[in-house]
Amino acid sequence: MSAGAWLAGLVRRRPGRLAASAAGVAVAVALLASIATFLSGALATMTTAATRQIAVDLQIEAHQGVDPGTVLAAAAAAPRVQAALPVEFGTTTGLRAATGSTIQATGPGVVVGVPPGYGAAFPGELRVLVGDAAGVLLAQQTAANLHAGPGDTVSIGRAGLDAVMVRVDGVVDLPQADSLFQAVGAPAGAQALAPPDNVIVLPAPRWHAVFDTLAASRPDLVRFQVHARLDHHLPRDPSAAFNQVSGASRNLEASVAGGAAVGNNLAAALDGARGDSLYAQILFILLGLPGVALAGLLTATVTAAASDRRRREMALLRVRGATVRTMVAIAAAEAAAVALVGAAVGLGAAAVVGRTSFGSATFGASRSSGIAWALASALAGVVIAAWAIVVPAWRDARRVTVAAARQPLGRQDRPRWMRGLLDLWVLGASGVIFWLTSRAGYRIVLVPEGLPTLSVNYWALSGPLLFWAGCGLLAWRIADALFGPGRRLVAAAAQPVAGNLSATIAASLSRQRRRLSRPVALVALTVAFAASTAVFNSTYHHQAGVDAVLSNGADVTVSYPGNSGPPADLPTALAAIAGVRHVEPMAHRFAYVGADLQDLFGVRAPTIVAGATLQDTYFRGGSARQLMGQLARQPDGILVSAETVKDFQLSVGDQLRLRLRDAASGQLTEVTFHYLGVAKEFPTAPRDSFLVANADYVAARTAAIGRPTNNTFLLTTGPASPVAVADRVRARVGTASGAVVTDLVTSRRQVGSSLTAVDLSGLTRVELGFALLLAAAATGLVLGLGLHERRRGFAIARALGARPRQVAAFVRVEAATITLVGLVLGALGGWGLTEMLVKILTGVFDPAPSGLTVPWGYLAVMGVLAVVAAAAAAAVTVRATRRPIVETIRDL
Amino acid sequence: MTDDSALVVADHVSRTYGRGPSAVVAVHGTSCRILAGEQIALVGPSGSGKSTLVHLLAGLDTPTNGVIRWPGLGGLPARLPAGSLGLVFQGPSLLPDLDIAENVAFPLVLSGHPGPSARAAAVMMLRELDLADLADKVPGEISGGQAQRVAVARALVARPRLILADEPTGQLDHASAAIVVALLTDRAHELNAGLLVTTHDPWVAAQLEIQWHMIDGRPRFSQAMVP
Ligand SMILES: Nc1ncnc2c1ncn2[C@@H]1O[C@H](COP(=O)(O)OP(=O)(O)O)[C@@H](O)[C@H]1O
Ligand SMILES: [Mg+2]
């Protein structure tokens, strides 16, 4: 008999078996191809996010004595450069401003000169908060220090020369101060720790008027840079983009022939992104690879459901003279048909999924890699089909005998892996790897700064993967034990459904435990996979939300920069705006901790925990509620950063003296606080050092009682859209007030780190969808096929006088045991796996989560779906037992 | 004797498989009945419709034409307690996942007997058939002939009032066949049950009081059995 004829016969007689196997292959192929689709999209997003966050791509600094003009000409002529403008930096000995009867003075600062059109060429470098962008601009913090604003006069001190007076036209925020004031060409470690405290921006002609004479006597106090923007048409992969941008800057360095140093901000951002991209790839491998493996296992389980019958067919063929070779050829033909159909359906499904979820049906960053991914996915389908169909057939063909074929389910030995305790070895290995890789200081991605190669510690990834596999094997063992030695337990549990039949049912299940344990393991693996994916994803999303809340402060944040205080009735007015649920005021100002100027947040301790949704992970030394409670009880309490604790060797209760500006005298005055605990994060606070204290205490000690010291308002919107509420707030406070109104949604889009900018929701949808599909298939399909193979036994039982409900009891107990045991073991495994993933992938989370965010809704849907699929499989089987009995008995 | 006391009555019953030109008429306008205490051998060549008639009389199959009633049993077999009608199938019919004792006890358990007493009854039944040492084996571990004797034990265990045995000796050697037939007839006698045994073995047929000869879907009754 030819393989083709056999195949034709199989299609006619067992279309269900073929379709189910092909469906398993299709799921594997579709999942793999979808992950590839996502990766291509994610990499491109990371590249664009990295390029978008950079205001000035290149900062080229002319060396002492080199003519800035030649550097500018070289930069303008360099390949990929789209815009190049000169920028000057001058050092001032200090700024002074007189407001009313008081005079404020600052320490040394930087005066930046920018040419006309700079703001248009490099949007994002200077953000004008109030006033005229073309004039003299004070940096926000400088304005606060000087108590100066538009219209005030500031004098700029010059070393060895007279000070120069300028009239302030506006206040500016310098969002990228770190890179703007970097020491270009200096090694990473030699960078100044923080940008200058005092900055004033002048139009280029004014700058030259102030500094040209100084430059003649003290050339060390001025610097000349060229700021350049590069063509942003870059490769989608952050690594390739990084290489290209680095090349452009090396090219430029060569063309100025050592006359200038190039600070490549874009390459630095892409450098971070390529680390993130690798992280993302790891993440998707960790979450996606098990899905593919599961689809493969599902296919194998589908084919295994019919293995007894296949063995009988093989035996018959053998009797009719078929060689092992022919039998393998027949199986190979079946596998080829399954793989072909499965791969075609799978790739088609992936293209549809890609289009609907990501808007791109391509499987990779480029067309060639797209084709490669499609081929790789299809190949995986072929491997799965071969493994699930050909390998067992070959094994059977070699050892099959007529006697063995007639023996449907003899007493088989326990599988060899079970006797060798493979599951425990695997779990143990996973535990050791986890212990090694979750120790402090361990990094899963190694990004050698500036080098084009990255390395991943794939070793660490094997921890969760082995844990997952070990859980599956352990579930198998537990199920085997439950059906075998634990059959009394099953019988007792079956009593309500099966009555006096329960012992017989348990006995029957115990003799089939080799066949039944496998689906239990499969269900457990699927549930563990789906649950850990879902929990991981929602924890990630939750933390991304927390991140955005942290940087924006609240749903909507209103802040008054400089010393333009808000009207006294503002809180009431804000609370009255439609959609605003709660207004939490904060007094943001600056305080000297030693010589270090830090942000100080004056809070209303009793209401801020709820009002600003403070999380426990923001603090050390107590929960948010505990620490704010202590702050409320202790007026002079203060929370400081970990660095400050280290620098000043603080322990709880220690005194901390800060210098704050007194509202009455305008002079710095010393205020004593007591150290309470550590604040690592705080709404609107910068990432480095800051302080949190009681607003009332600070106001009382700086003679500010009765003055509107609260200049930051955190608004909770409840169900109303933050964007809409922000618009209403803007209309209410007016633009003239200088108030800055930001909302969570908009700032979330602008959050810098490229990984947080990658929208995981597309992948989440795809993976969670696949997980549901797999969960339904693992229970419904596998259970259904297993039951289908036993319909003859059910027909015999009916012929012997079993009532339909008695046959149903057999079916239901089997279905319920497999599903429930699988669900429970899978839920336990999934919980462990998620804890492990979150721990290992800690770097992905910013800020670190205080606990797992469990998507109960999704988990409930999955549980219900699994139960419904199992119930449907049981119902179909029960229904089939009502079919004319004799035909079923004679049929087989 | 009236129809009303007959265990089963077939009235002009036909069973046709398929339709049109390829239709096979397996049972052809048959009328017959089995009374309590009657022991009948249904003899005929392979393919003559014996199994089909047994299935019809057992209520497992519905006639294409005609009516079958079970006045003496008090209802449709499907409504009776399991085991009231003892059935032996021609082919292998043991449940592969139950051991031999559980297989034999199965009709008792189905009709509500507690497991331990059902098993005890089954083991006793097996002992009578000299099969006691098979009690703990599973069907996959015993021979076809042994399986057929176990099936007979299962048909008898619940004290049936009508026993329908389809080729119970088909795979047995003469000695075993003799044991099985003796057991069937003795037990039927003891229970005053109706017994129908299909066979193509004239010796087996001769062990029963009445012989029906199945030819082309119609039994010819060799004794006064005309309805
Ligand atoms: N399910 C079926 N479909 C079609 N034909 C059948 C079916 N079952 C039995 N037959 C046919 O009915 C006839 C009688 O079969 P059967 O009752 O098994 O005879 P016996 O038991 O005397 O060997 C045979 O020709 C057989 O091929
Ligand atoms: Mg027959």
CSV table of N, CA, C and O in Angstrom, one decimal, chain A residues 37-110:
chain,number,residue,atom,x,y,z
A,37,THR,N,6.4,39.3,14.5
A,37,THR,CA,5.8,40.5,14.1
A,37,THR,C,5.9,41.6,15.1
A,37,THR,O,6.3,42.7,14.9
A,38,PHE,N,5.6,41.2,16.4
A,38,PHE,CA,5.7,42.1,17.4
A,38,PHE,C,7.1,42.7,17.6
A,38,PHE,O,7.3,43.9,17.8
A,39,LEU,N,8.1,41.7,17.5
A,39,LEU,CA,9.4,42.2,17.7
A,39,LEU,C,9.8,43.2,16.7
A,39,LEU,O,10.4,44.2,17.1
A,40,SER,N,9.4,43.0,15.5
A,40,SER,CA,9.8,44.0,14.5
A,40,SER,C,9.2,45.3,14.8
A,40,SER,O,9.8,46.4,14.7
A,41,GLY,N,7.9,45.3,15.2
A,41,GLY,CA,7.3,46.6,15.6
A,41,GLY,C,7.9,47.2,16.8
A,41,GLY,O,8.2,48.4,16.8
A,42,ALA,N,8.3,46.4,17.8
A,42,ALA,CA,8.8,46.9,19.0
A,42,ALA,C,10.2,47.5,18.8
A,42,ALA,O,10.5,48.6,19.3
A,43,LEU,N,11.0,46.9,18.0
A,43,LEU,CA,12.3,47.4,17.7
A,43,LEU,C,12.2,48.8,17.1
A,43,LEU,O,12.9,49.7,17.4
A,44,ALA,N,11.3,48.9,16.1
A,44,ALA,CA,11.1,50.2,15.4
A,44,ALA,C,10.6,51.2,16.4
A,44,ALA,O,11.1,52.4,16.3
A,45,THR,N,9.7,50.8,17.3
A,45,THR,CA,9.2,51.8,18.2
A,45,THR,C,10.3,52.3,19.1
A,45,THR,O,10.4,53.5,19.5
A,46,MET,N,11.2,51.4,19.5
A,46,MET,CA,12.3,51.8,20.4
A,46,MET,C,13.2,52.8,19.7
A,46,MET,O,13.6,53.7,20.3
A,47,THR,N,13.5,52.5,18.5
A,47,THR,CA,14.4,53.4,17.7
A,47,THR,C,13.7,54.8,17.6
A,47,THR,O,14.3,55.8,17.9
A,48,THR,N,12.4,54.8,17.3
A,48,THR,CA,11.8,56.2,17.1
A,48,THR,C,11.7,56.8,18.5
A,48,THR,O,11.9,58.0,18.6
A,49,ALA,N,11.4,56.0,19.5
A,49,ALA,CA,11.3,56.7,20.9
A,49,ALA,C,12.6,57.2,21.3
A,49,ALA,O,12.7,58.3,21.8
A,50,ALA,N,13.7,56.5,21.0
A,50,ALA,CA,15.0,57.0,21.4
A,50,ALA,C,15.3,58.3,20.6
A,50,ALA,O,15.9,59.2,21.2
A,51,THR,N,15.0,58.3,19.3
A,51,THR,CA,15.4,59.5,18.5
A,51,THR,C,14.5,60.6,18.9
A,51,THR,O,14.9,61.8,19.0
A,52,ARG,N,13.2,60.4,19.3
A,52,ARG,CA,12.3,61.4,19.6
A,52,ARG,C,12.7,62.1,20.9
A,52,ARG,O,12.5,63.3,21.1
A,53,GLN,N,13.3,61.4,21.8
A,53,GLN,CA,13.5,62.0,23.1
A,53,GLN,C,14.8,62.9,23.1
A,53,GLN,O,15.0,63.5,24.1
A,54,ILE,N,15.5,62.8,22.0
A,54,ILE,CA,16.7,63.6,21.9
A,54,ILE,C,16.4,65.0,21.2
A,54,ILE,O,15.9,65.0,20.1
A,55,ALA,N,16.8,66.1,21.9
A,55,ALA,CA,16.5,67.4,21.3
A,55,ALA,C,17.7,67.8,20.4
A,55,ALA,O,17.5,68.3,19.3
A,56,VAL,N,18.9,67.5,20.8
A,56,VAL,CA,20.1,67.8,20.0
A,56,VAL,C,20.8,66.5,19.8
A,56,VAL,O,21.3,65.9,20.7
A,57,ASP,N,21.0,66.1,18.5
A,57,ASP,CA,21.6,64.8,18.3
A,57,ASP,C,23.1,64.9,18.5
A,57,ASP,O,23.6,64.0,19.2
A,58,LEU,N,23.8,65.9,18.0
A,58,LEU,CA,25.2,66.0,18.2
A,58,LEU,C,25.6,67.3,18.8
A,58,LEU,O,25.0,68.3,18.4
A,59,GLN,N,26.5,67.3,19.8
A,59,GLN,CA,27.0,68.5,20.3
A,59,GLN,C,28.5,68.5,20.0
A,59,GLN,O,29.3,67.7,20.6
A,60,ILE,N,29.0,69.4,19.0
A,60,ILE,CA,30.4,69.3,18.6
A,60,ILE,C,31.0,70.5,19.3
A,60,ILE,O,30.7,71.7,19.0
A,61,GLU,N,32.0,70.3,20.1
A,61,GLU,CA,32.7,71.4,20.8
A,61,GLU,C,34.0,71.6,20.3
A,61,GLU,O,34.9,70.7,20.2
A,62,ALA,N,34.2,72.9,19.9
A,62,ALA,CA,35.5,73.3,19.3
A,62,ALA,C,36.6,73.3,20.4
A,62,ALA,O,36.3,73.8,21.5
A,63,HIS,N,37.7,72.8,20.1
A,63,HIS,CA,38.8,72.8,21.1
A,63,HIS,C,39.3,74.3,21.3
A,63,HIS,O,39.1,75.1,20.4
A,64,GLN,N,39.9,74.5,22.4
A,64,GLN,CA,40.5,75.9,22.7
A,64,GLN,C,41.3,76.3,21.5
A,64,GLN,O,42.1,75.6,21.0
A,65,GLY,N,41.0,77.5,21.0
A,65,GLY,CA,41.8,78.1,20.0
A,65,GLY,C,41.4,77.7,18.6
A,65,GLY,O,41.9,78.3,17.6
A,66,VAL,N,40.5,76.8,18.4
A,66,VAL,CA,40.0,76.4,17.1
A,66,VAL,C,38.9,77.3,16.7
A,66,VAL,O,38.0,77.6,17.5
A,67,ASP,N,38.9,77.8,15.5
A,67,ASP,CA,37.9,78.7,15.0
A,67,ASP,C,36.5,78.0,14.9
A,67,ASP,O,36.4,77.0,14.2
A,68,PRO,N,35.5,78.5,15.7
A,68,PRO,CA,34.2,77.9,15.7
A,68,PRO,C,33.6,77.8,14.3
A,68,PRO,O,32.9,76.9,14.0
A,69,GLY,N,34.0,78.8,13.5
A,69,GLY,CA,33.4,78.9,12.1
A,69,GLY,C,33.8,77.7,11.3
A,69,GLY,O,33.0,77.1,10.6
A,70,THR,N,35.0,77.2,11.4
A,70,THR,CA,35.4,76.0,10.6
A,70,THR,C,34.7,74.8,11.1
A,70,THR,O,34.3,73.9,10.3
A,71,VAL,N,34.5,74.7,12.4
A,71,VAL,CA,33.8,73.5,12.9
A,71,VAL,C,32.4,73.6,12.4
A,71,VAL,O,31.8,72.5,12.0
A,72,LEU,N,31.8,74.8,12.4
A,72,LEU,CA,30.4,74.9,12.0
A,72,LEU,C,30.3,74.5,10.5
A,72,LEU,O,29.4,73.7,10.1
A,73,ALA,N,31.3,74.9,9.7
A,73,ALA,CA,31.2,74.6,8.3
A,73,ALA,C,31.4,73.1,8.1
A,73,ALA,O,30.7,72.5,7.3
A,74,ALA,N,32.3,72.5,8.8
A,74,ALA,CA,32.5,71.1,8.7
A,74,ALA,C,31.3,70.3,9.1
A,74,ALA,O,30.9,69.3,8.4
A,75,ALA,N,30.6,70.7,10.2
A,75,ALA,CA,29.4,70.0,10.7
A,75,ALA,C,28.3,70.2,9.6
A,75,ALA,O,27.6,69.2,9.3
A,76,ALA,N,28.1,71.4,9.1
A,76,ALA,CA,27.0,71.6,8.1
A,76,ALA,C,27.2,70.8,6.9
A,76,ALA,O,26.3,70.3,6.3
A,77,ALA,N,28.5,70.5,6.5
A,77,ALA,CA,28.8,69.8,5.3
A,77,ALA,C,28.8,68.2,5.5
A,77,ALA,O,28.8,67.5,4.6
A,78,ALA,N,28.8,67.8,6.8
A,78,ALA,CA,28.9,66.4,7.1
A,78,ALA,C,27.7,65.6,6.6
A,78,ALA,O,26.6,66.1,6.6
A,79,PRO,N,27.9,64.3,6.2
A,79,PRO,CA,26.7,63.5,5.7
A,79,PRO,C,25.7,63.3,6.9
A,79,PRO,O,26.1,63.3,8.1
A,80,ARG,N,24.5,63.2,6.5
A,80,ARG,CA,23.3,63.0,7.4
A,80,ARG,C,23.0,64.2,8.3
A,80,ARG,O,21.9,64.1,9.0
A,81,VAL,N,23.8,65.2,8.3
A,81,VAL,CA,23.5,66.4,9.1
A,81,VAL,C,22.4,67.3,8.4
A,81,VAL,O,22.6,67.6,7.3
A,82,GLN,N,21.3,67.5,9.1
A,82,GLN,CA,20.2,68.3,8.5
A,82,GLN,C,20.2,69.8,8.9
A,82,GLN,O,19.8,70.6,8.2
A,83,ALA,N,20.7,70.0,10.1
A,83,ALA,CA,20.8,71.4,10.6
A,83,ALA,C,22.0,71.5,11.6
A,83,ALA,O,22.3,70.6,12.3
A,84,ALA,N,22.7,72.6,11.5
A,84,ALA,CA,23.8,72.9,12.4
A,84,ALA,C,23.8,74.3,12.8
A,84,ALA,O,23.7,75.2,11.9
A,85,LEU,N,23.8,74.6,14.1
A,85,LEU,CA,23.8,76.0,14.6
A,85,LEU,C,24.8,76.2,15.7
A,85,LEU,O,25.1,75.2,16.5
A,86,PRO,N,25.5,77.4,15.8
A,86,PRO,CA,26.5,77.6,16.8
A,86,PRO,C,25.8,77.9,18.2
A,86,PRO,O,24.8,78.6,18.2
A,87,VAL,N,26.4,77.4,19.2
A,87,VAL,CA,25.9,77.7,20.6
A,87,VAL,C,27.1,78.1,21.5
A,87,VAL,O,28.1,77.4,21.3
A,88,GLU,N,26.9,79.1,22.3
A,88,GLU,CA,28.1,79.5,23.1
A,88,GLU,C,27.7,79.3,24.6
A,88,GLU,O,26.6,79.4,25.0
A,89,PHE,N,28.8,79.0,25.3
A,89,PHE,CA,28.6,78.9,26.8
A,89,PHE,C,29.7,79.8,27.5
A,89,PHE,O,30.8,79.8,27.1
A,90,GLY,N,29.2,80.6,28.4
A,90,GLY,CA,30.1,81.4,29.1
A,90,GLY,C,29.9,81.2,30.6
A,90,GLY,O,28.8,80.9,31.1
A,91,THR,N,31.0,81.3,31.4
A,91,THR,CA,30.9,81.1,32.9
A,91,THR,C,30.7,82.5,33.6
A,91,THR,O,31.5,83.4,33.3
A,92,THR,N,29.7,82.6,34.4
A,92,THR,CA,29.5,83.8,35.2
A,92,THR,C,29.9,83.5,36.6
A,92,THR,O,29.8,82.4,37.1
A,93,THR,N,30.4,84.6,37.3
A,93,THR,CA,30.8,84.4,38.7
A,93,THR,C,29.6,84.4,39.6
A,93,THR,O,29.6,83.9,40.7
A,94,GLY,N,28.4,84.9,39.0
A,94,GLY,CA,27.2,84.8,39.8
A,94,GLY,C,26.2,85.7,39.3
A,94,GLY,O,26.5,86.6,38.5
A,95,LEU,N,24.9,85.5,39.6
A,95,LEU,CA,23.8,86.3,39.2
A,95,LEU,C,23.3,87.0,40.4
A,95,LEU,O,23.2,86.5,41.5
A,96,ARG,N,22.8,88.3,40.2
A,96,ARG,CA,22.1,89.0,41.2
A,96,ARG,C,20.8,89.6,40.7
A,96,ARG,O,20.8,90.0,39.6
A,97,ALA,N,19.9,89.7,41.6
A,97,ALA,CA,18.6,90.3,41.2
A,97,ALA,C,18.1,91.1,42.4
A,97,ALA,O,18.2,90.6,43.5
A,98,ALA,N,17.5,92.2,42.1
A,98,ALA,CA,16.9,93.0,43.2
A,98,ALA,C,15.4,93.0,43.0
A,98,ALA,O,14.9,93.3,41.9
A,99,THR,N,14.6,92.5,44.0
A,99,THR,CA,13.2,92.5,43.9
A,99,THR,C,12.7,93.2,45.1
A,99,THR,O,13.0,92.7,46.2
A,100,GLY,N,11.9,94.2,44.9
A,100,GLY,CA,11.4,95.0,46.0
A,100,GLY,C,12.6,95.5,46.8
A,100,GLY,O,13.5,96.1,46.3
A,101,SER,N,12.6,95.2,48.1
A,101,SER,CA,13.6,95.8,49.0
A,101,SER,C,14.8,94.8,49.1
A,101,SER,O,15.7,95.1,49.8
A,102,THR,N,14.6,93.6,48.6
A,102,THR,CA,15.7,92.6,48.9
A,102,THR,C,16.5,92.3,47.6
A,102,THR,O,16.1,92.5,46.5
A,103,ILE,N,17.7,91.8,47.9
A,103,ILE,CA,18.6,91.5,46.8
A,103,ILE,C,19.0,90.0,46.9
A,103,ILE,O,19.3,89.5,48.0
A,104,GLN,N,18.8,89.2,45.8
A,104,GLN,CA,19.2,87.8,45.9
A,104,GLN,C,20.4,87.6,45.0
A,104,GLN,O,20.6,88.3,44.0
A,105,ALA,N,21.3,86.8,45.5
A,105,ALA,CA,22.5,86.5,44.7
A,105,ALA,C,22.7,85.0,44.6
A,105,ALA,O,22.3,84.2,45.5
A,106,THR,N,23.3,84.5,43.5
A,106,THR,CA,23.5,83.1,43.3
A,106,THR,C,25.0,82.9,43.2
A,106,THR,O,25.8,83.9,43.0
A,107,GLY,N,25.4,81.6,43.2
A,107,GLY,CA,26.8,81.3,43.0
A,107,GLY,C,27.1,81.3,41.5
A,107,GLY,O,26.3,81.8,40.7
A,108,PRO,N,28.3,80.7,41.1
A,108,PRO,CA,28.6,80.7,39.7
A,108,PRO,C,27.5,80.0,38.9
A,108,PRO,O,26.8,79.1,39.4
A,109,GLY,N,27.5,80.4,37.6
A,109,GLY,CA,26.5,79.8,36.7
A,109,GLY,C,27.0,79.8,35.3
A,109,GLY,O,28.1,80.2,35.0
A,110,VAL,N,26.1,79.4,34.4
A,110,VAL,CA,26.4,79.3,33.0
A,110,VAL,C,25.5,80.2,32.2
A,110,VAL,O,24.3,80.3,32.4
